mmCIF file of C-alpha atoms in Angstrom:
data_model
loop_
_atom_site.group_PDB
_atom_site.id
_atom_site.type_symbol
_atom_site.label_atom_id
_atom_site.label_comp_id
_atom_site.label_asym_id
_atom_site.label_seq_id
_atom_site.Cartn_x
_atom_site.Cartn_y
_atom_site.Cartn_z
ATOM 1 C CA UNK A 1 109.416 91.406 77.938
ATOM 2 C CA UNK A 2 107.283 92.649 81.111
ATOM 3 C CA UNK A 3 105.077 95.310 80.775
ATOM 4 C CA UNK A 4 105.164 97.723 83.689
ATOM 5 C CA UNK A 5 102.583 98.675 86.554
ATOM 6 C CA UNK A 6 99.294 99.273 86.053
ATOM 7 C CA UNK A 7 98.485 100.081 89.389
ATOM 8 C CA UNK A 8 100.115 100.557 92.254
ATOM 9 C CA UNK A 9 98.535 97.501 93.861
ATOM 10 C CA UNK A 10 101.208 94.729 94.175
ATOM 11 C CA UNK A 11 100.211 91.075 94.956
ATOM 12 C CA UNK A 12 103.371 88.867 94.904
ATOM 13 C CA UNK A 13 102.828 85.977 93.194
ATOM 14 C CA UNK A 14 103.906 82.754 95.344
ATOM 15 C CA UNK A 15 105.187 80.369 92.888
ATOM 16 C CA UNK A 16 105.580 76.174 93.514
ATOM 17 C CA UNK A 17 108.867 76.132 95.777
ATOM 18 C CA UNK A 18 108.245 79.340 97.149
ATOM 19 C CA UNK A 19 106.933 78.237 100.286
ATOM 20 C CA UNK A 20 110.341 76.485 100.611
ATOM 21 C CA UNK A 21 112.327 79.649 100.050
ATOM 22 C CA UNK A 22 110.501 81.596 102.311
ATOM 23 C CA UNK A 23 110.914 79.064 105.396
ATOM 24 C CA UNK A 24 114.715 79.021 104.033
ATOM 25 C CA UNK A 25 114.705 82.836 104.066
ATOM 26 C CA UNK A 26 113.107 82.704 107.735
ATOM 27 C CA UNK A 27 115.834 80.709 109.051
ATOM 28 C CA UNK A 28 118.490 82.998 107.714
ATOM 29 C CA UNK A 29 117.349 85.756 109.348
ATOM 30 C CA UNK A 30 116.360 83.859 112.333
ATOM 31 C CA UNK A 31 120.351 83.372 112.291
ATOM 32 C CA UNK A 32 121.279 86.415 111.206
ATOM 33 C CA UNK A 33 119.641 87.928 114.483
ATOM 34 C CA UNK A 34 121.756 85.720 116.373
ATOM 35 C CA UNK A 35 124.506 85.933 115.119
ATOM 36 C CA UNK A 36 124.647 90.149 115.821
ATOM 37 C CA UNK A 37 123.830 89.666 118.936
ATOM 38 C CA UNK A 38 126.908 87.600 119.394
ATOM 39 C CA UNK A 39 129.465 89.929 117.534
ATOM 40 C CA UNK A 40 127.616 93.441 119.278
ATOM 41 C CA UNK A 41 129.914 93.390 121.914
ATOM 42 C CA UNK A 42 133.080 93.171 119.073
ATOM 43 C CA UNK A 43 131.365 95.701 116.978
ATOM 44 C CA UNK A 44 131.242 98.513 119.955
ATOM 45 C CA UNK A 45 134.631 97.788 120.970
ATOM 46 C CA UNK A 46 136.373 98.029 117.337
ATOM 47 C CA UNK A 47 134.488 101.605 116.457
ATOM 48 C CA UNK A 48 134.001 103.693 119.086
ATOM 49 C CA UNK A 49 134.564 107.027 117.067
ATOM 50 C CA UNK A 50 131.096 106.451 114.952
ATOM 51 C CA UNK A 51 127.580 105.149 115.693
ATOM 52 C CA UNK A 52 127.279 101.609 115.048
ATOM 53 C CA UNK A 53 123.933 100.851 116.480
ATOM 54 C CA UNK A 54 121.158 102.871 116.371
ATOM 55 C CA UNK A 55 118.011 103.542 118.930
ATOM 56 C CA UNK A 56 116.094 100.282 117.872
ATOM 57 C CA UNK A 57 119.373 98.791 117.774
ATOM 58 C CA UNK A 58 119.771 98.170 114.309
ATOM 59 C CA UNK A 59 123.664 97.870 113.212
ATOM 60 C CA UNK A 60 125.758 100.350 111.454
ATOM 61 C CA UNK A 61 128.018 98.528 109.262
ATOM 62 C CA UNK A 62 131.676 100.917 109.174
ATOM 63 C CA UNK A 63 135.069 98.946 108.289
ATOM 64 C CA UNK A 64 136.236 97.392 111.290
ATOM 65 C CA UNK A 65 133.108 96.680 112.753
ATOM 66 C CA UNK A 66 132.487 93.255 111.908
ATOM 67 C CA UNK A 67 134.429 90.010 111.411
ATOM 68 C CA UNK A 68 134.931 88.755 108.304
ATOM 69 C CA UNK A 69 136.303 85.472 109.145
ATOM 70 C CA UNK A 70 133.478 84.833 110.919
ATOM 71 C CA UNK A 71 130.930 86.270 109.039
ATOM 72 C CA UNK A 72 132.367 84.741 105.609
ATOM 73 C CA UNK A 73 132.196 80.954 108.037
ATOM 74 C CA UNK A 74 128.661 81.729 108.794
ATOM 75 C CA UNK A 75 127.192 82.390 104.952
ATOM 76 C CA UNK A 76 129.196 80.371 102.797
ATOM 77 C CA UNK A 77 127.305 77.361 104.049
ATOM 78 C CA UNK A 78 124.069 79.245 103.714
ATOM 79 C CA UNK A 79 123.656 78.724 100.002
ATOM 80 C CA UNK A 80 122.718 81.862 99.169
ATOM 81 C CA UNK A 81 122.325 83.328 96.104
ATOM 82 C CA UNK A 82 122.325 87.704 95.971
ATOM 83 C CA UNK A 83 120.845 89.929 93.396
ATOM 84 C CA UNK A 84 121.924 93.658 91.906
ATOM 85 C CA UNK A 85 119.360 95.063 89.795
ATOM 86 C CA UNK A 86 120.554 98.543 88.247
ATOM 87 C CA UNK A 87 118.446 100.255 85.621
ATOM 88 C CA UNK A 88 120.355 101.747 83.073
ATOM 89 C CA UNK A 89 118.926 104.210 79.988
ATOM 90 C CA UNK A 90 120.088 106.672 77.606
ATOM 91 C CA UNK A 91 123.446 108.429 78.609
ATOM 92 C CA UNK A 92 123.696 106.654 81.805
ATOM 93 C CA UNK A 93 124.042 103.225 80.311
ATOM 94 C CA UNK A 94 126.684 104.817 77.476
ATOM 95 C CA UNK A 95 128.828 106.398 80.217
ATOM 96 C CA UNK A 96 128.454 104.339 83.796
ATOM 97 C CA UNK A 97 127.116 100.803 83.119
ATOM 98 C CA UNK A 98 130.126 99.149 81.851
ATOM 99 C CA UNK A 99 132.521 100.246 84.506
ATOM 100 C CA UNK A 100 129.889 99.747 86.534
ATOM 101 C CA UNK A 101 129.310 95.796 86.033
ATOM 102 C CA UNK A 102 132.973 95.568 85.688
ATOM 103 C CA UNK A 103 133.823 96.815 89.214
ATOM 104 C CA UNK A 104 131.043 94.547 90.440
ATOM 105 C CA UNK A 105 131.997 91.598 89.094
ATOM 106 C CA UNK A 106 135.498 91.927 90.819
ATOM 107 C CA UNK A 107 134.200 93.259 94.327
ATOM 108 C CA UNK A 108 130.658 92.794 94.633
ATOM 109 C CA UNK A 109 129.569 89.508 96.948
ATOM 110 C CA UNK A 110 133.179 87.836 95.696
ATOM 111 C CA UNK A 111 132.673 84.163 96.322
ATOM 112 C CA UNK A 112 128.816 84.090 96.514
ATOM 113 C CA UNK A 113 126.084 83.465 93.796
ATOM 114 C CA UNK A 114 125.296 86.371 92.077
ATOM 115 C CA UNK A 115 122.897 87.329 89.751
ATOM 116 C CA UNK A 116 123.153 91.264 87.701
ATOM 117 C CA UNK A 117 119.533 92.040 87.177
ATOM 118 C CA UNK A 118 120.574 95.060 84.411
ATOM 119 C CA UNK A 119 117.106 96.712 83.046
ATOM 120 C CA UNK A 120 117.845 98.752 79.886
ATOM 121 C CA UNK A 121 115.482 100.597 77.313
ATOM 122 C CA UNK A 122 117.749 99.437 74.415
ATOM 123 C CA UNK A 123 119.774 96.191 73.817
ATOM 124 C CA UNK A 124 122.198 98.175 71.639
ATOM 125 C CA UNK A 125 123.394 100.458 75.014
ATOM 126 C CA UNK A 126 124.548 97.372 76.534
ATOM 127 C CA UNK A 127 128.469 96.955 76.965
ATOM 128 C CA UNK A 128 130.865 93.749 76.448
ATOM 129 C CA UNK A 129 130.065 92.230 79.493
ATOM 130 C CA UNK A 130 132.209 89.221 81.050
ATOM 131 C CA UNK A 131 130.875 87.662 84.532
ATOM 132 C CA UNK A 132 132.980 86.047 87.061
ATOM 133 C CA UNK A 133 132.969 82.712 88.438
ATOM 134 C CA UNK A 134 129.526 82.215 90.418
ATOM 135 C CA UNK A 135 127.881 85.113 88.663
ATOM 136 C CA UNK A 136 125.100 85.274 85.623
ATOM 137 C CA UNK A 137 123.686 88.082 83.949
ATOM 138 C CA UNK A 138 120.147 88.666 83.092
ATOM 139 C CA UNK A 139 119.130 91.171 80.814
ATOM 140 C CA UNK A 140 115.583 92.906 81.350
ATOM 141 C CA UNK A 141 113.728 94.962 78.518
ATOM 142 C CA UNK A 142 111.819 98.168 80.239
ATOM 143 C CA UNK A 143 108.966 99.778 78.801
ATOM 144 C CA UNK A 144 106.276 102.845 80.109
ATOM 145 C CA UNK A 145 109.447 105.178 80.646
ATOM 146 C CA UNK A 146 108.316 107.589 82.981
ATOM 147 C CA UNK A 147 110.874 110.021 81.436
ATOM 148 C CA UNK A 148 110.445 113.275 83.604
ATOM 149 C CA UNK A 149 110.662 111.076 86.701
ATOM 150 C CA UNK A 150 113.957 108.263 86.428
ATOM 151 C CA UNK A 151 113.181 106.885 89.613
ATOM 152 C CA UNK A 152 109.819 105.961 89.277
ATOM 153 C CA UNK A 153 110.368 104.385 86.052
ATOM 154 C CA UNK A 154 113.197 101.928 88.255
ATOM 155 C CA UNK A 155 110.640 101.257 90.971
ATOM 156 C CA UNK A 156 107.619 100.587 88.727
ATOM 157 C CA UNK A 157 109.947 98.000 86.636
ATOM 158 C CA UNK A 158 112.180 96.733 89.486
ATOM 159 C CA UNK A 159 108.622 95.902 91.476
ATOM 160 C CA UNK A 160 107.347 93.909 88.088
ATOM 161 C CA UNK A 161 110.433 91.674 87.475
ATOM 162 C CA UNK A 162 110.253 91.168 91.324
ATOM 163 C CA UNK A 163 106.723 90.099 91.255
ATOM 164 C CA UNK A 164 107.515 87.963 87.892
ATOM 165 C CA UNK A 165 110.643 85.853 88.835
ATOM 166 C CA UNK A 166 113.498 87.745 91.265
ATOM 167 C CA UNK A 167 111.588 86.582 94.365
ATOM 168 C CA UNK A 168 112.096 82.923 93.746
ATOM 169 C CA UNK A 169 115.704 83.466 92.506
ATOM 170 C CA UNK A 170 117.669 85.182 95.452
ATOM 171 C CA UNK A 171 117.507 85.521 98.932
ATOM 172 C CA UNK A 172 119.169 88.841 99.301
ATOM 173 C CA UNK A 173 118.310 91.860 96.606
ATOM 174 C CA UNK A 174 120.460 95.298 96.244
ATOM 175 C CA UNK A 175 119.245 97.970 94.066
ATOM 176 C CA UNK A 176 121.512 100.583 92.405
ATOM 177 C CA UNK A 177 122.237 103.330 90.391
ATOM 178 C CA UNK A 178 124.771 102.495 87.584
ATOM 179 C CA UNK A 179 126.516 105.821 88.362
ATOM 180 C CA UNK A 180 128.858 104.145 90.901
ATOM 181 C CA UNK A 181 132.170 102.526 91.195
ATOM 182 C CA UNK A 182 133.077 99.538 93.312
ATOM 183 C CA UNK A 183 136.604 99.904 94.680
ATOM 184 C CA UNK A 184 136.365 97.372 97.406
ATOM 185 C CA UNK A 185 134.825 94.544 98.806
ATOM 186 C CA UNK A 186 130.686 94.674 99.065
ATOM 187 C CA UNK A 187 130.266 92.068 101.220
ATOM 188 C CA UNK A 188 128.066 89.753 103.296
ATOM 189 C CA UNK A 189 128.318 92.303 106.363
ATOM 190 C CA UNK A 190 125.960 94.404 104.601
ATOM 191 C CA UNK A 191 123.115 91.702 104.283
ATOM 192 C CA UNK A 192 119.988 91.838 106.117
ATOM 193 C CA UNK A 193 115.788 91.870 105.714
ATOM 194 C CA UNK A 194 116.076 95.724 105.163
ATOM 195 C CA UNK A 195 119.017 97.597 104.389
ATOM 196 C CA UNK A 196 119.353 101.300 104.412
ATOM 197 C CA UNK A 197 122.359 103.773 103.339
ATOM 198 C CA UNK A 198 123.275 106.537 105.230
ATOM 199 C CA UNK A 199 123.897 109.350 102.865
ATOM 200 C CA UNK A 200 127.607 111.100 102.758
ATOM 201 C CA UNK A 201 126.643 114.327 102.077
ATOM 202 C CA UNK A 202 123.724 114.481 105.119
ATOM 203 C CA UNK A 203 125.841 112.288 107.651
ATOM 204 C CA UNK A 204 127.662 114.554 109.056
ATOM 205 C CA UNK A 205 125.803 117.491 109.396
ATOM 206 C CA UNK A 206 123.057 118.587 111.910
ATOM 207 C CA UNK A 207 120.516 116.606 111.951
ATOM 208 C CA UNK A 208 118.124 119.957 112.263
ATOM 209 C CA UNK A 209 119.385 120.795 108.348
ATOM 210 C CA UNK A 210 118.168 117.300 106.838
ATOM 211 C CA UNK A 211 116.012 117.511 103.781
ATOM 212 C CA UNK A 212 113.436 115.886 104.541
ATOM 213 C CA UNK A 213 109.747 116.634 103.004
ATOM 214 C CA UNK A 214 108.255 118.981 106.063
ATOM 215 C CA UNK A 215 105.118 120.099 103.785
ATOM 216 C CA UNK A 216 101.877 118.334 106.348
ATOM 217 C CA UNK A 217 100.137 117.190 102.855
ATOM 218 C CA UNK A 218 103.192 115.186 101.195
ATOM 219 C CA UNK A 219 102.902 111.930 101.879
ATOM 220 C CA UNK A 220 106.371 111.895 102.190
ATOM 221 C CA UNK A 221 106.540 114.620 105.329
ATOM 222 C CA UNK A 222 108.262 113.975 108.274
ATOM 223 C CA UNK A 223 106.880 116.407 111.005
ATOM 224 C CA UNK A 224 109.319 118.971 111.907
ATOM 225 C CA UNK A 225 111.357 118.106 115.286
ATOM 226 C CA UNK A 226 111.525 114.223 113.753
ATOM 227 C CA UNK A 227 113.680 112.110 112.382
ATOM 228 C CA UNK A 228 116.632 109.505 112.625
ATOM 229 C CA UNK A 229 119.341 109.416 110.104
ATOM 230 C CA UNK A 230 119.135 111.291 106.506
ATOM 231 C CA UNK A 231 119.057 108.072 103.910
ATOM 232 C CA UNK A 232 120.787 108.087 100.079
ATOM 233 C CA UNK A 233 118.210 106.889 97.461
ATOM 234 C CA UNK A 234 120.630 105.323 95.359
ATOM 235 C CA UNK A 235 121.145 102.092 97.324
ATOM 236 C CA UNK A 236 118.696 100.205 98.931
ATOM 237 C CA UNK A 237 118.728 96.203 99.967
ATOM 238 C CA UNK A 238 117.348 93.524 101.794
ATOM 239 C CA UNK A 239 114.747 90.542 101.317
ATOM 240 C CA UNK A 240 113.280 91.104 97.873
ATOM 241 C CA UNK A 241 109.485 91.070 99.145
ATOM 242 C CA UNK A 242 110.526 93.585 101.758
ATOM 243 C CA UNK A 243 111.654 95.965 98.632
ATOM 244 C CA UNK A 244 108.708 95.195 97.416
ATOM 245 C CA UNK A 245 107.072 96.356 100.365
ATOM 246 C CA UNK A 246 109.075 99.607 100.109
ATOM 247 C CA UNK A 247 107.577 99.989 96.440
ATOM 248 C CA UNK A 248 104.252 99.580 97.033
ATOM 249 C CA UNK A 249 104.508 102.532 99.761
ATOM 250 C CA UNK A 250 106.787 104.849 97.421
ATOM 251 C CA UNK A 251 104.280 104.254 94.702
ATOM 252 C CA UNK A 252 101.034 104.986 97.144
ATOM 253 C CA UNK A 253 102.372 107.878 98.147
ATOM 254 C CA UNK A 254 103.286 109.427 94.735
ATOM 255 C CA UNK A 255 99.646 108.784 94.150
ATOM 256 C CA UNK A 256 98.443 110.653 96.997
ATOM 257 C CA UNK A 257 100.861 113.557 96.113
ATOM 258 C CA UNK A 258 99.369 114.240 92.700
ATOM 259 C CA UNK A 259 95.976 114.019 94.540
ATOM 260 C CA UNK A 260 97.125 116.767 96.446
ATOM 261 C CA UNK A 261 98.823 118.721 93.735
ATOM 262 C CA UNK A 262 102.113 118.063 95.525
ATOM 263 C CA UNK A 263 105.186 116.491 93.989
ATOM 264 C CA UNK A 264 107.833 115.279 96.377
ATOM 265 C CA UNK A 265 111.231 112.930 95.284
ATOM 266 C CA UNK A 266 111.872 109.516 95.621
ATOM 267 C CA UNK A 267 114.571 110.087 98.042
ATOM 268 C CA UNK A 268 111.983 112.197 100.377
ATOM 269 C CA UNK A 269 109.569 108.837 99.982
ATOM 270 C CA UNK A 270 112.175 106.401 101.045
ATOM 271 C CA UNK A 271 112.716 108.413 103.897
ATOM 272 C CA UNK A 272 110.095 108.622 104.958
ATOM 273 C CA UNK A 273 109.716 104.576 104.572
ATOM 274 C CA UNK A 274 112.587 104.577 106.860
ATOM 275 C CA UNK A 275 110.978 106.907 109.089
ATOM 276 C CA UNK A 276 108.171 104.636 109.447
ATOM 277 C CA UNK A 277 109.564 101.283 108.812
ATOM 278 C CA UNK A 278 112.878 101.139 110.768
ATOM 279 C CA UNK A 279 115.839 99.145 108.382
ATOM 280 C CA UNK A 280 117.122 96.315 110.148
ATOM 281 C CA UNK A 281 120.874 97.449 109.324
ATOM 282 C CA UNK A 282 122.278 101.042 107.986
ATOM 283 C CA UNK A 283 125.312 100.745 106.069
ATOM 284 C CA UNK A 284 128.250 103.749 106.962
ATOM 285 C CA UNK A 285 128.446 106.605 103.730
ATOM 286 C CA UNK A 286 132.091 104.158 103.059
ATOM 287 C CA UNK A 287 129.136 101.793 100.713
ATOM 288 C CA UNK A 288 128.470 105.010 98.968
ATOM 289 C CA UNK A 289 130.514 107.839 98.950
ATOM 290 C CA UNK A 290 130.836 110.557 97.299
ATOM 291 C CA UNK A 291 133.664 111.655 95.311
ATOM 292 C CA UNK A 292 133.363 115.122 95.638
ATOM 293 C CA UNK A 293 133.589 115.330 98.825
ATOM 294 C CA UNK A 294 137.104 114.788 100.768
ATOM 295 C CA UNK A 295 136.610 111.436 103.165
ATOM 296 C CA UNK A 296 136.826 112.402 106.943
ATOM 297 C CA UNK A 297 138.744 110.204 109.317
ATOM 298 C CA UNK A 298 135.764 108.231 110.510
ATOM 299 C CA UNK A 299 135.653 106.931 106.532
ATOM 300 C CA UNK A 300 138.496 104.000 106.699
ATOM 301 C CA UNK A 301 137.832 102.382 103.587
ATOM 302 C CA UNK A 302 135.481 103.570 100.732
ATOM 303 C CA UNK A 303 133.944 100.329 99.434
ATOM 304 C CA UNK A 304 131.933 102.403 96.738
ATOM 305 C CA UNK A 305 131.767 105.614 95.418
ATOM 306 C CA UNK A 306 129.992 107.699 92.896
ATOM 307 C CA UNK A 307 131.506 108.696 89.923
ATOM 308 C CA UNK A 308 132.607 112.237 89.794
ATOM 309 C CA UNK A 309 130.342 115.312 88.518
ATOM 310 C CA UNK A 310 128.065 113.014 87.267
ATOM 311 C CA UNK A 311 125.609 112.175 89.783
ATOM 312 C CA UNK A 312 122.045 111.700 88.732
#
């Protein structure tokens, strides 16, 4: 069992072999950069009612804008082994986490190592769980519950176990909430150093109405006038030291906030991350929709979705 942060001062922790993941980890991305540039002409072509790359011409990943054949040919001899780390407590590991891990095993990274990082405050909330073929479960013990604030409690203990062991165990990480349904394939198209989601309820609205924090003393503020895309703080991805990175910033900022008597959310912070630290690919509200709302005809194919009326 792993206590939580101290301090919001993170030092990863480079193990023996690491040094050898992390030149492995350079060369898939090295690749990976490649590789966009050569399907960028197939992805403006097959999409041309939706953005699909954005001003610093990062990709925006919408069914039918990649390849699978080819992307599937390019990965599977890359070795690679992907994480999902979901924190689950109280009545959100009793109603969601089940159907949750269920609907993962079945579409999540299908045909790739996986490994379900699933952080829980009591072993007793945890379902029957059965992996698939390729995929292991690890079950992580939480303590310090930050109860008045859910998502720093998941940062704080998502950065420890990343610090501890996730970094040397896969090359990819995904972080997210358990209140979510997989109804198609999550796949290797939505891979990358730093991954953001595009919310469905901000998408498609003007980008003048976006909540962002616009208070000059949050940490989190985004001046008014600015601004790129409006992201959802239930998903985020990428390299786990670069969600590390993303950690250390979320949890410096809440620390300058209570300095300043201020109190922003997490989904204001990674925003303003985002802001700051441009993702290296956006995936389309399809990853993460919302039930609730009825899918416009730019959404093809809802790979995700939240569960309904009971969004946290």
């Amino acid at each position: 069992m792993t206590e939580c942060l101290g301090s919001t001062h993170l030092v990863p922790y480079i193990a023996p072999g690491q040094e050898t993941m992390n030149y492995k980890r350079r060369v898939l991305l090295l690749i990976s950069c490649v590789l966009y540039f050569m399907l960028l002409e197939y992805h403006f072509r097959k999409r041309p009612d939706v953005v699909t790359t954005t001003d610093w011409l990062a990709p925006v990943i919408w069914e039918g804008t990649f390849n699978r054949q080819v992307l599937e040919e390019y990965y599977g001899r890359q070795n690679l082994t992907i994480g999902l780390a979901v924190l689950a407590t109280g009545r959100i590991a009793d109603q969601y986490l089940e159907l949750f891990i269920q609907s993962a095993s079945k579409h999540f990274m299908t045909g790739y190592r996986v490994i379900f990082y699933i952080m829980v405050d009591a072993f007793y909330r945890l379902p029957n769980l059965e992996p698939g073929p390729l995929q292991t479960v690890q079950v992580l013990n939480i303590r310090g519950h930050d109860a008045d604030d859910f998502h720093l409690m998941r940062m704080k203990n998502l950065a420890v176990h990343i610090v501890g062991h996730i970094q040397d165990e896969v090359d990819f990480l995904f972080s997210m909430m358990a209140n979510r349904v997989f109804q198609n394939d999550f796949g290797v198209e939505t891979l990358g150093t730093s991954v953001a989601q595009l919310h469905a309820w901000w998408y498609f609205k003007n980008t003048e109405n976006l909540p962002y924090e616009r208070r000059p003393g949050s940490a989190a503020c985004i001046p008014l006038g600015q601004g790129d895309f409006y992201y959802d703080g239930t998903v985020i991805g990428g390299t786990p030291l670069e969600i590390l990175n993303f950690i250390k910033e979320y949890l410096d900022g809440i620390m300058r906030d209570k300095e300043n008597g201020l109190n922003s959310t997490y989904e204001r912070h990674l925003n303003k991350y985002f802001f700051i630290h441009k993702p290296t690919k956006l995936l389309s509200p399809e990853y993460s929709w919302d039930t609730v709302l009825w899918p416009p005809a730019q959404v093809w194919l809802v790979k995700a979705a939240r569960c309904l009326e009971r969004a946290f």
